[in-house]
PDB file of C-alpha atoms in Angstrom:
ATOM      1  CA  MET D  26       0.023   0.065   0.029  1.00  0.00           C
ATOM      2  CA  SER D  27       1.489   3.615  -0.789  1.00  0.00           C
ATOM      3  CA  SER D  28       1.467   6.340   1.304  1.00  0.00           C
ATOM      4  CA  SER D  29      -0.807   8.414  -0.717  1.00  0.00           C
ATOM      5  CA  ALA D  30      -3.604   5.297  -1.840  1.00  0.00           C
ATOM      6  CA  SER D  31      -5.067   2.286  -0.745  1.00  0.00           C
ATOM      7  CA  THR D  32      -6.869  -0.640  -2.610  1.00  0.00           C
ATOM      8  CA  GLY D  33     -10.420  -1.230  -2.245  1.00  0.00           C
ATOM      9  CA  ALA D  34     -12.208  -4.482  -2.108  1.00  0.00           C
ATOM     10  CA  ALA D  35     -12.236  -4.951  -5.767  1.00  0.00           C
ATOM     11  CA  GLY D  36      -9.077  -4.536  -6.411  1.00  0.00           C
ATOM     12  CA  VAL D  37      -9.346  -0.548  -7.442  1.00  0.00           C
ATOM     13  CA  ALA D  38      -6.630   2.308  -6.063  1.00  0.00           C
ATOM     14  CA  GLN D  39      -8.856   4.488  -3.378  1.00  0.00           C
ATOM     15  CA  PRO D  40      -7.215   7.974  -2.769  1.00  0.00           C
ATOM     16  CA  ALA D  41      -6.292   8.364   0.968  1.00  0.00           C
ATOM     17  CA  ILE D  42      -8.593  11.287   1.171  1.00  0.00           C
ATOM     18  CA  SER D  43     -11.963  11.665  -0.292  1.00  0.00           C
ATOM     19  CA  TYR D  44     -12.656  14.390  -3.122  1.00  0.00           C
ATOM     20  CA  LYS D  45     -14.789  16.284  -0.432  1.00  0.00           C
ATOM     21  CA  ALA D  46     -12.398  15.682   2.462  1.00  0.00           C
ATOM     22  CA  ARG D  47      -9.795  17.446   0.009  1.00  0.00           C
ATOM     23  CA  ILE D  48     -12.100  20.336  -0.873  1.00  0.00           C
ATOM     24  CA  ARG D  49     -12.742  20.737   2.934  1.00  0.00           C
ATOM     25  CA  LEU D  50      -8.904  21.063   3.574  1.00  0.00           C
ATOM     26  CA  TYR D  51      -8.268  23.522   0.996  1.00  0.00           C
ATOM     27  CA  GLN D  52     -11.374  25.833   2.478  1.00  0.00           C
ATOM     28  CA  LEU D  53      -9.758  25.314   5.873  1.00  0.00           C
ATOM     29  CA  ALA D  54      -6.350  26.267   4.743  1.00  0.00           C
ATOM     30  CA  LEU D  55      -7.730  29.385   2.620  1.00  0.00           C
ATOM     31  CA  LEU D  56      -9.901  30.395   6.070  1.00  0.00           C
ATOM     32  CA  ILE D  57      -6.548  30.015   7.955  1.00  0.00           C
ATOM     33  CA  GLY D  58      -4.726  31.984   5.447  1.00  0.00           C
ATOM     34  CA  LEU D  59      -6.898  35.177   5.272  1.00  0.00           C
ATOM     35  CA  PHE D  60      -6.829  34.879   9.309  1.00  0.00           C
ATOM     36  CA  LEU D  61      -3.020  34.912   9.208  1.00  0.00           C
ATOM     37  CA  PHE D  62      -2.934  37.661   6.767  1.00  0.00           C
ATOM     38  CA  TRP D  63      -5.320  39.750   8.364  1.00  0.00           C
ATOM     39  CA  GLY D  64      -3.422  39.079  12.030  1.00  0.00           C
ATOM     40  CA  ILE D  65       0.101  40.175  10.454  1.00  0.00           C
ATOM     41  CA  THR D  66      -1.023  43.018   8.236  1.00  0.00           C
ATOM     42  CA  THR D  67      -2.854  44.687  11.538  1.00  0.00           C
ATOM     43  CA  HIS D  68      -0.395  43.510  13.981  1.00  0.00           C
ATOM     44  CA  TYR D  69       2.668  45.029  11.963  1.00  0.00           C
ATOM     45  CA  GLY D  70       0.535  48.528  11.148  1.00  0.00           C
ATOM     46  CA  ILE D  71       0.293  47.730   7.669  1.00  0.00           C
ATOM     47  CA  LEU D  72      -3.199  47.915   7.931  1.00  0.00           C
ATOM     48  CA  PRO D  73      -4.384  50.322  10.474  1.00  0.00           C
ATOM     49  CA  SER D  74      -6.127  48.246  13.467  1.00  0.00           C
ATOM     50  CA  PHE D  75      -8.354  51.125  14.692  1.00  0.00           C
ATOM     51  CA  PHE D  76     -10.285  50.692  11.102  1.00  0.00           C
ATOM     52  CA  PHE D  77      -9.700  46.778  10.440  1.00  0.00           C
ATOM     53  CA  GLY D  78      -9.624  45.433  13.788  1.00  0.00           C
ATOM     54  CA  GLU D  79      -7.739  42.377  14.904  1.00  0.00           C
ATOM     55  CA  PRO D  80      -8.666  38.906  14.612  1.00  0.00           C
ATOM     56  CA  ILE D  81      -7.586  37.710  18.223  1.00  0.00           C
ATOM     57  CA  PRO D  82      -9.943  40.290  19.959  1.00  0.00           C
ATOM     58  CA  VAL D  83     -12.645  39.535  17.305  1.00  0.00           C
ATOM     59  CA  LEU D  84     -12.339  35.858  18.102  1.00  0.00           C
ATOM     60  CA  GLN D  85     -12.197  37.045  22.095  1.00  0.00           C
ATOM     61  CA  GLN D  86     -15.269  38.769  21.764  1.00  0.00           C
ATOM     62  CA  VAL D  87     -17.401  36.047  19.914  1.00  0.00           C
ATOM     63  CA  PHE D  88     -16.072  33.934  22.801  1.00  0.00           C
ATOM     64  CA  ASP D  89     -17.299  36.009  25.815  1.00  0.00           C
ATOM     65  CA  TRP D  90     -20.600  36.844  24.353  1.00  0.00           C
ATOM     66  CA  PHE D  91     -21.203  32.878  24.028  1.00  0.00           C
ATOM     67  CA  SER D  92     -19.786  32.358  27.123  1.00  0.00           C
ATOM     68  CA  GLY D  93     -22.475  35.026  28.776  1.00  0.00           C
ATOM     69  CA  THR D  94     -26.092  34.909  28.239  1.00  0.00           C
ATOM     70  CA  ALA D  95     -26.740  38.627  26.576  1.00  0.00           C
ATOM     71  CA  ILE D  96     -25.932  37.238  23.104  1.00  0.00           C
ATOM     72  CA  TYR D  97     -28.864  34.394  22.850  1.00  0.00           C
ATOM     73  CA  MET D  98     -31.655  37.039  23.397  1.00  0.00           C
ATOM     74  CA  HIS D  99     -29.903  39.324  20.521  1.00  0.00           C
ATOM     75  CA  LEU D 100     -29.270  36.525  18.244  1.00  0.00           C
ATOM     76  CA  GLY D 101     -32.701  35.039  18.939  1.00  0.00           C
ATOM     77  CA  ILE D 102     -34.883  38.245  17.900  1.00  0.00           C
ATOM     78  CA  THR D 103     -32.507  38.308  15.037  1.00  0.00           C
ATOM     79  CA  LEU D 104     -33.103  34.731  13.758  1.00  0.00           C
ATOM     80  CA  LEU D 105     -36.895  34.986  14.555  1.00  0.00           C
ATOM     81  CA  GLU D 106     -37.133  38.007  11.861  1.00  0.00           C
ATOM     82  CA  THR D 107     -35.147  36.171   9.512  1.00  0.00           C
ATOM     83  CA  LEU D 108     -36.822  32.702   9.599  1.00  0.00           C
ATOM     84  CA  LEU D 109     -40.069  34.977   9.238  1.00  0.00           C
ATOM     85  CA  ALA D 110     -39.145  37.127   6.543  1.00  0.00           C
ATOM     86  CA  PHE D 111     -37.778  33.936   4.677  1.00  0.00           C
ATOM     87  CA  VAL D 112     -40.499  31.885   4.891  1.00  0.00           C
ATOM     88  CA  ILE D 113     -43.461  34.538   4.436  1.00  0.00           C
ATOM     89  CA  GLY D 114     -41.496  35.932   1.665  1.00  0.00           C
ATOM     90  CA  ALA D 115     -40.671  32.694  -0.117  1.00  0.00           C
ATOM     91  CA  VAL D 116     -44.018  31.197   0.236  1.00  0.00           C
ATOM     92  CA  LEU D 117     -45.682  34.621  -1.024  1.00  0.00           C
ATOM     93  CA  ALA D 118     -42.973  34.475  -4.085  1.00  0.00           C
ATOM     94  CA  MET D 119     -44.208  31.202  -5.184  1.00  0.00           C
ATOM     95  CA  ILE D 120     -47.596  31.628  -5.180  1.00  0.00           C
ATOM     96  CA  VAL D 121     -47.718  35.162  -7.031  1.00  0.00           C
ATOM     97  CA  GLY D 122     -44.910  33.852  -9.512  1.00  0.00           C
ATOM     98  CA  LEU D 123     -46.665  30.110  -9.992  1.00  0.00           C
ATOM     99  CA  TRP D 124     -49.632  32.129 -10.639  1.00  0.00           C
ATOM    100  CA  LEU D 125     -48.559  34.825 -12.694  1.00  0.00           C
ATOM    101  CA  GLY D 126     -46.028  32.001 -14.876  1.00  0.00           C
ATOM    102  CA  LEU D 127     -49.325  30.293 -15.597  1.00  0.00           C
ATOM    103  CA  ASN D 128     -51.580  33.271 -16.451  1.00  0.00           C
ATOM    104  CA  ASP D 129     -50.481  35.145 -19.385  1.00  0.00           C
ATOM    105  CA  LEU D 130     -53.456  38.282 -18.745  1.00  0.00           C
ATOM    106  CA  ALA D 131     -52.446  38.999 -15.211  1.00  0.00           C
ATOM    107  CA  SER D 132     -48.731  38.553 -15.890  1.00  0.00           C
ATOM    108  CA  ALA D 133     -48.793  41.305 -18.771  1.00  0.00           C
ATOM    109  CA  VAL D 134     -51.096  43.498 -16.548  1.00  0.00           C
ATOM    110  CA  ALA D 135     -48.766  43.334 -13.726  1.00  0.00           C
ATOM    111  CA  ASP D 136     -45.466  43.305 -15.430  1.00  0.00           C
ATOM    112  CA  PRO D 137     -44.466  47.099 -15.360  1.00  0.00           C
ATOM    113  CA  TYR D 138     -45.884  47.035 -11.226  1.00  0.00           C
ATOM    114  CA  ILE D 139     -43.561  44.172 -10.784  1.00  0.00           C
ATOM    115  CA  LYS D 140     -40.746  45.749 -12.160  1.00  0.00           C
ATOM    116  CA  ALA D 141     -41.278  49.310 -10.546  1.00  0.00           C
ATOM    117  CA  MET D 142     -41.702  47.572  -7.610  1.00  0.00           C
ATOM    118  CA  ASN D 143     -38.286  45.595  -8.024  1.00  0.00           C
ATOM    119  CA  ALA D 144     -36.277  48.360  -9.272  1.00  0.00           C
ATOM    120  CA  MET D 145     -37.065  50.564  -6.293  1.00  0.00           C
ATOM    121  CA  PRO D 146     -34.526  50.443  -3.619  1.00  0.00           C
ATOM    122  CA  ARG D 147     -36.049  48.679  -1.016  1.00  0.00           C
ATOM    123  CA  VAL D 148     -33.806  49.525   1.894  1.00  0.00           C
ATOM    124  CA  ILE D 149     -34.865  52.901   2.304  1.00  0.00           C
ATOM    125  CA  LEU D 150     -38.341  51.444   3.011  1.00  0.00           C
ATOM    126  CA  ALA D 151     -37.064  50.913   6.414  1.00  0.00           C
ATOM    127  CA  PRO D 152     -37.875  53.898   8.366  1.00  0.00           C
ATOM    128  CA  ILE D 153     -41.710  53.656   6.672  1.00  0.00           C
ATOM    129  CA  PHE D 154     -42.057  50.038   7.957  1.00  0.00           C
ATOM    130  CA  ALA D 155     -40.883  51.246  11.244  1.00  0.00           C
ATOM    131  CA  VAL D 156     -43.972  53.917  11.383  1.00  0.00           C
ATOM    132  CA  TRP D 157     -46.441  51.475   9.882  1.00  0.00           C
ATOM    133  CA  PHE D 158     -45.361  48.456  12.140  1.00  0.00           C
ATOM    134  CA  GLY D 159     -43.595  50.135  15.100  1.00  0.00           C
ATOM    135  CA  LEU D 160     -40.106  49.430  16.310  1.00  0.00           C
ATOM    136  CA  GLY D 161     -40.803  45.328  17.509  1.00  0.00           C
ATOM    137  CA  ILE D 162     -40.089  42.650  15.082  1.00  0.00           C
ATOM    138  CA  TRP D 163     -42.742  42.958  12.458  1.00  0.00           C
ATOM    139  CA  SER D 164     -40.905  46.100  10.664  1.00  0.00           C
ATOM    140  CA  LYS D 165     -37.892  43.909  10.260  1.00  0.00           C
ATOM    141  CA  VAL D 166     -39.625  41.010   8.980  1.00  0.00           C
ATOM    142  CA  ALA D 167     -41.367  43.581   6.387  1.00  0.00           C
ATOM    143  CA  LEU D 168     -38.265  44.714   5.275  1.00  0.00           C
ATOM    144  CA  GLY D 169     -36.830  41.242   4.909  1.00  0.00           C
ATOM    145  CA  ILE D 170     -40.159  39.891   2.910  1.00  0.00           C
ATOM    146  CA  THR D 171     -39.655  42.786   0.081  1.00  0.00           C
ATOM    147  CA  LEU D 172     -35.710  42.083  -0.042  1.00  0.00           C
ATOM    148  CA  VAL D 173     -36.798  37.846  -0.328  1.00  0.00           C
ATOM    149  CA  PHE D 174     -39.931  38.196  -2.405  1.00  0.00           C
ATOM    150  CA  PHE D 175     -38.373  39.161  -5.563  1.00  0.00           C
ATOM    151  CA  ILE D 176     -35.694  36.845  -6.093  1.00  0.00           C
ATOM    152  CA  VAL D 177     -37.942  33.837  -5.248  1.00  0.00           C
ATOM    153  CA  PHE D 178     -40.659  35.462  -7.757  1.00  0.00           C
ATOM    154  CA  PHE D 179     -38.719  35.949 -10.637  1.00  0.00           C
ATOM    155  CA  ASN D 180     -37.167  32.252 -10.461  1.00  0.00           C
ATOM    156  CA  VAL D 181     -40.678  31.038  -9.911  1.00  0.00           C
ATOM    157  CA  TYR D 182     -42.070  32.665 -12.749  1.00  0.00           C
ATOM    158  CA  GLN D 183     -39.212  32.043 -14.599  1.00  0.00           C
ATOM    159  CA  GLY D 184     -39.162  28.357 -13.893  1.00  0.00           C
ATOM    160  CA  VAL D 185     -43.119  27.876 -14.811  1.00  0.00           C
ATOM    161  CA  ARG D 186     -42.562  29.918 -18.176  1.00  0.00           C
ATOM    162  CA  GLU D 187     -39.561  27.468 -19.546  1.00  0.00           C
ATOM    163  CA  VAL D 188     -41.588  24.224 -19.159  1.00  0.00           C
ATOM    164  CA  SER D 189     -41.904  22.505 -21.915  1.00  0.00           C
ATOM    165  CA  PRO D 190     -44.955  22.912 -24.399  1.00  0.00           C
ATOM    166  CA  THR D 191     -44.407  19.679 -25.670  1.00  0.00           C
ATOM    167  CA  LEU D 192     -44.471  17.821 -22.434  1.00  0.00           C
ATOM    168  CA  VAL D 193     -47.530  20.084 -21.024  1.00  0.00           C
ATOM    169  CA  ALA D 194     -49.455  19.299 -24.501  1.00  0.00           C
ATOM    170  CA  ASN D 195     -48.363  15.364 -24.027  1.00  0.00           C
ATOM    171  CA  ALA D 196     -49.709  15.521 -20.614  1.00  0.00           C
ATOM    172  CA  ARG D 197     -52.579  16.981 -21.503  1.00  0.00           C
ATOM    173  CA  MET D 198     -53.102  14.342 -24.188  1.00  0.00           C
ATOM    174  CA  LEU D 199     -53.055  11.781 -21.657  1.00  0.00           C
ATOM    175  CA  GLY D 200     -55.905  13.244 -19.710  1.00  0.00           C
ATOM    176  CA  ALA D 201     -54.364  15.485 -17.110  1.00  0.00           C
ATOM    177  CA  SER D 202     -56.238  18.214 -15.620  1.00  0.00           C
ATOM    178  CA  ARG D 203     -55.136  21.536 -14.356  1.00  0.00           C
ATOM    179  CA  LYS D 204     -54.299  20.490 -11.122  1.00  0.00           C
ATOM    180  CA  GLN D 205     -52.513  17.803 -11.936  1.00  0.00           C
ATOM    181  CA  LEU D 206     -50.231  19.463 -14.543  1.00  0.00           C
ATOM    182  CA  ILE D 207     -49.615  21.962 -11.294  1.00  0.00           C
ATOM    183  CA  ARG D 208     -48.480  19.350  -8.983  1.00  0.00           C
ATOM    184  CA  SER D 209     -46.831  16.821 -11.644  1.00  0.00           C
ATOM    185  CA  VAL D 210     -45.426  18.984 -14.409  1.00  0.00           C
ATOM    186  CA  TYR D 211     -44.803  22.894 -13.321  1.00  0.00           C
ATOM    187  CA  LEU D 212     -43.936  22.424  -9.705  1.00  0.00           C
ATOM    188  CA  PRO D 213     -41.253  19.776 -10.545  1.00  0.00           C
ATOM    189  CA  SER D 214     -39.808  21.757 -13.515  1.00  0.00           C
ATOM    190  CA  ALA D 215     -39.829  25.069 -11.173  1.00  0.00           C
ATOM    191  CA  THR D 216     -38.156  23.499  -8.170  1.00  0.00           C
ATOM    192  CA  SER D 217     -34.742  23.946  -9.422  1.00  0.00           C
ATOM    193  CA  TRP D 218     -35.102  27.581  -9.745  1.00  0.00           C
ATOM    194  CA  VAL D 219     -36.593  27.661  -6.509  1.00  0.00           C
ATOM    195  CA  PHE D 220     -33.903  26.228  -4.474  1.00  0.00           C
ATOM    196  CA  SER D 221     -31.167  28.189  -6.511  1.00  0.00           C
ATOM    197  CA  SER D 222     -33.008  31.669  -5.132  1.00  0.00           C
ATOM    198  CA  LEU D 223     -33.293  30.359  -1.888  1.00  0.00           C
ATOM    199  CA  HIS D 224     -29.527  30.215  -1.308  1.00  0.00           C
ATOM    200  CA  THR D 225     -29.789  33.722  -2.124  1.00  0.00           C
ATOM    201  CA  SER D 226     -32.664  34.829  -0.343  1.00  0.00           C
ATOM    202  CA  VAL D 227     -31.441  33.312   3.306  1.00  0.00           C
ATOM    203  CA  GLY D 228     -28.728  36.351   3.071  1.00  0.00           C
ATOM    204  CA  MET D 229     -31.277  38.764   2.070  1.00  0.00           C
ATOM    205  CA  ALA D 230     -33.531  37.845   4.905  1.00  0.00           C
ATOM    206  CA  PHE D 231     -30.290  38.530   7.256  1.00  0.00           C
ATOM    207  CA  VAL D 232     -29.959  41.809   5.568  1.00  0.00           C
ATOM    208  CA  GLY D 233     -33.356  42.827   6.148  1.00  0.00           C
ATOM    209  CA  ALA D 234     -33.390  41.990   9.714  1.00  0.00           C
ATOM    210  CA  VAL D 235     -30.036  43.569  10.476  1.00  0.00           C
ATOM    211  CA  VAL D 236     -30.732  46.697   8.057  1.00  0.00           C
ATOM    212  CA  GLY D 237     -34.044  47.070  10.694  1.00  0.00           C
ATOM    213  CA  GLU D 238     -32.233  46.829  13.750  1.00  0.00           C
ATOM    214  CA  TYR D 239     -29.588  48.976  12.894  1.00  0.00           C
ATOM    215  CA  LEU D 240     -31.959  51.656  12.074  1.00  0.00           C
ATOM    216  CA  GLY D 241     -34.281  51.378  14.744  1.00  0.00           C
ATOM    217  CA  SER D 242     -34.414  49.019  17.727  1.00  0.00           C
ATOM    218  CA  ALA D 243     -33.653  48.133  21.506  1.00  0.00           C
ATOM    219  CA  ARG D 244     -32.462  44.226  20.479  1.00  0.00           C
ATOM    220  CA  GLY D 245     -30.970  42.331  17.844  1.00  0.00           C
ATOM    221  CA  MET D 246     -27.818  41.895  16.623  1.00  0.00           C
ATOM    222  CA  GLY D 247     -28.004  44.603  14.181  1.00  0.00           C
ATOM    223  CA  TYR D 248     -28.808  46.600  17.218  1.00  0.00           C
ATOM    224  CA  LEU D 249     -25.168  45.538  19.279  1.00  0.00           C
ATOM    225  CA  ILE D 250     -23.323  46.391  16.095  1.00  0.00           C
ATOM    226  CA  HIS D 251     -24.879  50.067  15.713  1.00  0.00           C
ATOM    227  CA  GLN D 252     -24.116  50.713  19.534  1.00  0.00           C
ATOM    228  CA  ALA D 253     -20.504  48.916  19.062  1.00  0.00           C
ATOM    229  CA  GLU D 254     -20.141  51.400  15.821  1.00  0.00           C
ATOM    230  CA  GLY D 255     -21.295  54.746  18.430  1.00  0.00           C
ATOM    231  CA  VAL D 256     -17.900  54.333  20.303  1.00  0.00           C
ATOM    232  CA  PHE D 257     -15.651  53.004  17.375  1.00  0.00           C
ATOM    233  CA  ASP D 258     -15.350  49.546  18.824  1.00  0.00           C
ATOM    234  CA  ILE D 259     -14.174  47.957  15.414  1.00  0.00           C
ATOM    235  CA  ASN D 260     -13.784  44.440  17.015  1.00  0.00           C
ATOM    236  CA  THR D 261     -17.032  44.159  18.054  1.00  0.00           C
ATOM    237  CA  VAL D 262     -18.542  45.265  14.972  1.00  0.00           C
ATOM    238  CA  LEU D 263     -16.591  42.563  13.026  1.00  0.00           C
ATOM    239  CA  ALA D 264     -17.397  39.959  15.850  1.00  0.00           C
ATOM    240  CA  GLY D 265     -21.349  40.606  15.085  1.00  0.00           C
ATOM    241  CA  ILE D 266     -20.589  40.316  11.272  1.00  0.00           C
ATOM    242  CA  LEU D 267     -18.813  36.873  12.251  1.00  0.00           C
ATOM    243  CA  VAL D 268     -21.500  35.598  14.089  1.00  0.00           C
ATOM    244  CA  LEU D 269     -24.467  36.713  11.456  1.00  0.00           C
ATOM    245  CA  THR D 270     -22.400  34.967   8.846  1.00  0.00           C
ATOM    246  CA  ILE D 271     -22.038  31.862  10.451  1.00  0.00           C
ATOM    247  CA  PHE D 272     -25.813  31.634  11.176  1.00  0.00           C
ATOM    248  CA  ALA D 273     -26.277  32.652   7.575  1.00  0.00           C
ATOM    249  CA  LEU D 274     -23.910  29.903   6.348  1.00  0.00           C
ATOM    250  CA  ILE D 275     -26.327  27.357   8.585  1.00  0.00           C
ATOM    251  CA  LEU D 276     -29.166  27.970   7.536  1.00  0.00           C
ATOM    252  CA  ASP D 277     -28.090  27.866   3.597  1.00  0.00           C
ATOM    253  CA  GLY D 278     -26.751  24.568   4.641  1.00  0.00           C
ATOM    254  CA  LEU D 279     -30.396  23.501   6.326  1.00  0.00           C
ATOM    255  CA  VAL D 280     -31.687  24.554   2.840  1.00  0.00           C
ATOM    256  CA  THR D 281     -29.186  22.566   0.911  1.00  0.00           C
ATOM    257  CA  VAL D 282     -30.001  19.470   3.124  1.00  0.00           C
ATOM    258  CA  VAL D 283     -33.636  19.834   1.826  1.00  0.00           C
ATOM    259  CA  GLU D 284     -32.945  20.713  -1.768  1.00  0.00           C
ATOM    260  CA  SER D 285     -30.763  17.359  -1.408  1.00  0.00           C
ATOM    261  CA  ARG D 286     -33.648  15.258  -0.363  1.00  0.00           C
ATOM    262  CA  LEU D 287     -35.990  16.544  -2.457  1.00  0.00           C
ATOM    263  CA  HIS D 288     -33.874  16.301  -5.712  1.00  0.00           C
ATOM    264  CA  GLY D 289     -32.334  12.903  -4.676  1.00  0.00           C
ATOM    265  CA  TRP D 290     -33.664  11.693  -7.725  1.00  0.00           C
ATOM    266  CA  ARG D 291     -30.961  13.756  -9.981  1.00  0.00           C
ATOM    267  CA  PRO D 292     -27.645  12.459 -11.044  1.00  0.00           C
ATOM    268  CA  VAL D 293     -24.713  14.230  -9.363  1.00  0.00           C
ATOM    269  CA  ALA D 294     -21.806  15.007 -11.155  1.00  0.00           C
ATOM    270  CA  ASP D 295     -18.354  13.973 -10.557  1.00  0.00           C
ATOM    271  CA  HIS D 296     -15.559  16.573 -10.011  1.00  0.00           C
ATOM    272  CA  SER D 297     -13.669  14.574  -8.709  1.00  0.00           C
ATOM    273  CA  GLY D 298     -11.729  13.593 -11.609  1.00  0.00           C
ATOM    274  CA  HIS D 299     -11.983   9.631 -11.609  1.00  0.00           C
TER     275      HIS D 299
END
């Protein structure tokens, strides 16, 4: 047996480290490299630590937060706002996208209004939502919904529109009703588009929650970051961004798990080169 490969039961040489494990090692090495670059450049003054922070104090702040109790309330509020915005925005977008995708007249009428609302810089709606819904969680949820909705909507709409007319005609010839067409043809065809948009929507739901908290709130991670910025505590600001990023990746991972279960029938491309 060589040091780099082993022999399997069928006599075929197997790599000592799988392709996925190698990818994880490369990703970990890249992360460590970035932290080292950050630490060295700020330690020797190449980058001013006042503006760029330092990795050790940032990690220490994250450790202090999670070794205490206060962070859990703020993080829980932000996660609740994010989840509500993500679920409500995605479900609304799927319903409207499916309806307009199947209705040519309604689609033509709504087209300029959808484009106008999508072109609107929606972050500026945050103060308006604060007036309408107050400084509680619902103004943040409303902002998150506006950010999530259009990403999912356009993907569902496009996915329904791109269903093969031949496939639809064949299903109709076999006697499929409209409900059966939606359940067995349109929805499966749009699923790939939907999950592609959901990965992006997770991040946008976080943006809606944090921006809303940043502009007006007494709780949440956006509030903590805003307080730290007020006293020029860049390490705490970066610690808050790091925590939000980690939880956004966790939510994205959950979407990937659901996607893998629903798309288990699809063949997986082999990128390992074997």
